[in-house]
CSV table of C-alpha atoms in Angstrom, one decimal:
chain,number,residue,atom,x,y,z
A,1,MET,CA,58.7,134.0,54.7
A,2,LYS,CA,59.2,130.2,54.1
A,3,LYS,CA,62.1,128.7,54.6
A,4,TYR,CA,63.4,125.6,52.5
A,5,THR,CA,65.8,122.9,53.9
A,6,ASN,CA,67.3,120.5,51.2
A,7,PRO,CA,68.3,117.2,52.8
A,8,ALA,CA,70.7,116.5,50.0
A,9,LEU,CA,72.3,120.2,50.2
A,10,ILE,CA,72.7,119.4,54.0
A,11,ALA,CA,74.4,116.2,53.5
A,12,VAL,CA,76.7,117.8,50.8
A,13,ALA,CA,77.5,120.3,53.4
A,14,LEU,CA,78.6,118.1,56.0
A,15,ALA,CA,80.4,115.7,54.1
A,16,LEU,CA,82.7,118.9,52.7
A,17,LEU,CA,82.6,120.1,56.2
A,18,GLY,CA,83.9,116.7,57.2
A,19,CYS,CA,86.7,116.6,54.6
A,20,ALA,CA,88.0,120.2,55.6
A,21,THR,CA,88.6,118.9,59.1
A,22,PRO,CA,92.5,118.2,59.4
A,23,GLN,CA,93.4,115.0,60.8
A,24,GLN,CA,94.7,115.2,64.2
A,25,PRO,CA,98.8,114.3,64.2
A,26,LEU,CA,100.0,111.4,65.9
A,27,ILE,CA,101.5,112.2,69.2
A,28,ASN,CA,104.0,110.1,71.2
A,29,PRO,CA,104.0,109.5,75.1
A,30,ASN,CA,106.3,112.6,75.2
A,31,GLY,CA,103.9,114.9,73.4
A,32,GLN,CA,106.1,114.7,70.2
A,33,PRO,CA,104.7,114.2,66.4
A,34,MET,CA,105.1,110.6,65.0
A,35,LYS,CA,105.4,110.3,61.3
A,36,PHE,CA,105.9,107.9,58.5
A,37,VAL,CA,109.5,107.9,57.3
A,38,ASN,CA,109.6,107.1,53.7
A,39,PRO,CA,110.6,104.2,52.7
A,40,VAL,CA,112.5,102.9,55.6
A,41,LEU,CA,113.8,104.3,59.1
A,42,GLY,CA,117.5,104.0,58.4
A,43,LYS,CA,120.4,102.2,60.0
A,44,GLY,CA,120.9,104.9,62.7
A,45,ALA,CA,117.2,105.1,63.7
A,46,MET,CA,117.3,101.1,64.1
A,47,SER,CA,119.3,101.1,66.9
A,48,ASP,CA,117.2,100.2,70.0
A,49,ALA,CA,114.2,100.3,67.6
A,50,ARG,CA,110.8,98.8,68.8
A,51,TYR,CA,109.0,96.4,66.3
A,52,VAL,CA,105.3,95.7,65.6
A,53,LEU,CA,104.2,92.4,63.8
A,54,LEU,CA,100.8,92.7,62.3
A,55,GLU,CA,98.7,89.9,60.8
A,56,LYS,CA,95.9,90.1,58.8
A,57,SER,CA,92.9,88.2,60.1
A,58,ILE,CA,91.5,85.7,57.7
A,59,SER,CA,87.7,86.0,59.2
A,60,ASP,CA,87.5,89.9,58.9
A,61,GLY,CA,90.6,91.0,57.0
A,62,LYS,CA,91.7,93.5,59.5
A,63,TYR,CA,95.1,93.8,61.0
A,64,LYS,CA,95.5,92.5,64.4
A,65,VAL,CA,99.0,92.9,66.8
A,66,VAL,CA,100.9,89.6,66.9
A,67,SER,CA,103.7,91.2,69.1
A,68,ILE,CA,105.5,94.5,70.2
A,69,SER,CA,109.0,93.9,71.0
A,70,LYS,CA,112.8,95.2,71.0
A,71,THR,CA,113.7,92.3,69.1
A,72,ARG,CA,113.0,91.9,65.5
A,73,PRO,CA,110.2,89.3,64.9
A,74,ILE,CA,110.4,86.9,62.3
A,75,ILE,CA,107.7,87.0,59.6
A,76,THR,CA,105.9,83.4,59.6
A,77,ASN,CA,103.4,84.1,56.9
A,78,GLU,CA,102.2,85.8,53.8
A,79,ARG,CA,99.6,88.0,56.0
A,80,GLN,CA,102.0,89.5,58.3
A,81,GLU,CA,103.8,92.7,58.1
A,82,ARG,CA,106.7,94.1,60.3
A,83,ILE,CA,106.8,97.6,61.2
A,84,ALA,CA,109.9,99.5,63.1
A,85,PHE,CA,109.5,102.5,65.6
A,86,ASN,CA,112.7,104.4,66.5
A,87,LYS,CA,113.7,104.6,70.1
A,88,GLU,CA,111.9,108.1,70.4
A,89,LEU,CA,108.9,107.1,68.8
A,90,THR,CA,108.9,110.0,66.6
A,91,GLY,CA,109.2,107.8,63.3
A,92,PHE,CA,107.8,104.6,61.8
A,93,ALA,CA,108.2,102.5,58.7
A,94,PRO,CA,107.9,99.2,57.3
A,95,ASP,CA,111.0,96.9,58.6
A,96,PHE,CA,112.3,95.4,55.3
A,97,THR,CA,114.9,92.9,55.1
A,98,ASP,CA,115.3,94.0,51.3
A,99,TYR,CA,117.0,97.2,50.9
A,100,SER,CA,118.0,97.5,47.1
A,101,PHE,CA,116.1,100.8,46.6
A,102,THR,CA,117.1,103.2,43.8
A,103,THR,CA,116.0,106.7,42.7
A,104,TYR,CA,113.4,107.4,40.1
A,105,THR,CA,113.9,111.0,38.5
A,106,ASP,CA,110.6,111.9,37.0
A,107,GLN,CA,111.5,114.1,33.9
A,108,GLY,CA,108.0,115.0,33.3
A,109,ASN,CA,107.5,116.5,36.8
A,110,TYR,CA,110.3,119.3,37.3
A,111,GLY,CA,112.8,116.3,38.1
A,112,VAL,CA,111.4,115.0,41.4
A,113,ASN,CA,113.1,112.5,43.0
A,114,THR,CA,111.3,109.2,44.2
A,115,VAL,CA,112.6,106.4,46.2
A,116,VAL,CA,111.8,102.9,44.5
A,117,MET,CA,112.3,99.4,44.4
A,118,ARG,CA,112.6,97.4,40.9
A,119,CYS,CA,110.8,94.2,41.6
A,120,THR,CA,111.5,91.5,38.8
A,121,ALA,CA,110.3,88.7,41.3
A,122,ILE,CA,108.1,88.4,44.4
A,123,PRO,CA,109.7,86.6,46.7
A,124,ARG,CA,107.8,85.0,50.0
A,125,LYS,CA,107.6,87.2,52.6
A,126,MET,CA,109.1,84.7,55.1
A,127,ASP,CA,112.4,84.5,52.9
A,128,GLN,CA,112.9,88.4,51.9
A,129,TYR,CA,110.5,90.9,53.1
A,130,GLY,CA,110.2,94.3,51.0
A,131,PRO,CA,108.3,96.4,48.8
A,132,CYS,CA,107.9,93.9,46.2
A,133,ASN,CA,105.5,91.4,48.6
A,134,SER,CA,104.4,94.1,51.1
A,135,THR,CA,100.8,95.4,51.5
A,136,PHE,CA,102.3,98.8,52.3
A,137,SER,CA,103.7,99.4,48.9
A,138,GLY,CA,102.3,100.2,45.5
A,139,VAL,CA,103.0,100.5,41.6
A,140,PHE,CA,105.0,103.8,41.2
A,141,VAL,CA,103.6,105.9,38.5
A,142,PRO,CA,105.2,109.2,37.9
A,143,THR,CA,103.4,112.2,37.8
A,144,GLY,CA,105.1,113.1,34.4
A,145,VAL,CA,103.2,110.0,33.1
A,146,MET,CA,99.7,111.5,34.3
A,147,LYS,CA,100.6,114.8,32.8
A,148,ASP,CA,101.4,113.5,29.2
A,149,TYR,CA,98.6,111.2,29.2
A,150,VAL,CA,96.3,114.4,29.9
A,151,ALA,CA,97.8,116.4,27.6
A,152,GLY,CA,97.4,113.8,24.9
A,153,ARG,CA,101.3,113.1,24.5
A,154,ILE,CA,101.0,109.5,25.3
A,155,SER,CA,98.5,106.8,24.6
A,156,GLN,CA,96.0,104.7,27.0
A,157,ALA,CA,98.1,101.9,26.2
A,158,GLN,CA,101.3,103.8,27.2
A,159,LYS,CA,99.7,104.7,30.3
A,160,ASP,CA,98.7,101.4,31.1
A,161,GLN,CA,102.2,100.3,30.6
A,162,TRP,CA,102.8,102.2,34.0
A,163,GLU,CA,99.6,101.5,36.0
A,164,LYS,CA,99.2,97.8,35.8
A,165,ALA,CA,101.8,96.0,38.1
A,166,LYS,CA,102.5,93.3,35.5
A,167,ASN,CA,104.0,95.7,33.2
A,168,ASN,CA,105.8,98.0,35.6
A,169,PRO,CA,108.4,96.6,38.1
A,170,LEU,CA,108.6,99.8,40.2
A,171,ARG,CA,107.1,99.8,43.6
A,172,GLU,CA,107.1,103.0,46.0
A,173,VAL,CA,106.4,102.5,50.0
A,174,GLY,CA,103.3,103.7,51.3
A,175,SER,CA,102.8,104.4,55.0
A,176,PRO,CA,101.5,101.6,57.5
A,177,GLU,CA,99.8,104.2,59.5
A,178,TRP,CA,96.2,103.0,58.4
A,179,ALA,CA,97.0,99.5,59.5
A,180,LEU,CA,98.6,100.4,62.6
A,181,LYS,CA,95.5,102.5,63.5
A,182,GLN,CA,93.1,99.5,62.5
A,183,ALA,CA,95.3,97.3,65.0
A,184,ASN,CA,95.3,100.2,67.8
A,185,VAL,CA,98.8,100.2,68.1
A,186,PHE,CA,98.8,104.0,68.8
A,187,ASP,CA,96.5,103.3,71.7
A,188,ARG,CA,99.3,100.9,73.1
A,189,MET,CA,101.9,103.3,73.4
A,190,PRO,CA,103.0,102.3,76.9
A,191,GLU,CA,103.7,98.3,75.6
A,192,LEU,CA,105.8,100.4,72.7
A,193,VAL,CA,107.8,102.3,75.3
A,194,ASN,CA,108.4,99.3,77.8
A,195,ALA,CA,109.2,96.7,74.8
A,196,GLN,CA,111.2,93.8,75.8
């Protein structure tokens, strides 16, 4: 019996297998899981926090560590982002100076609540750092809007009103984990533990 091997099928199978592999959880030096706290750590968790200041490189577009410290660093240019870790290194989130969050209730998705910020203006990061100017935020589109569009209850133009940043002022905060990994912050845990 002759066996046939299709390289394309093998490639698809390997890709699917790779997608099915769960990501390894982030672990702090004490063996505890680390996670993104949405949208910010909160005032209680900020006592004795550790700060990481990242900057996007002009040359390759990747994030690099500017500083790791126990004192809140000042953002000095538009390419920088500041992340705070709680003392136990179990939670992290962007360290915004703008805390004017509100809650959006998505009636089209069983009343799910999402913490968002209304961005009517976009200040410079050096003046007021928040979801309106951070790389770690994006336009908030309620799930109910997509459901209504797919069901034909709203038009493409109505959907666009939600999806385009110039039309929709609502921003939600995303995890900075990808930028922290790019800057190798999770490989520098001793520096976070012993930050000065």
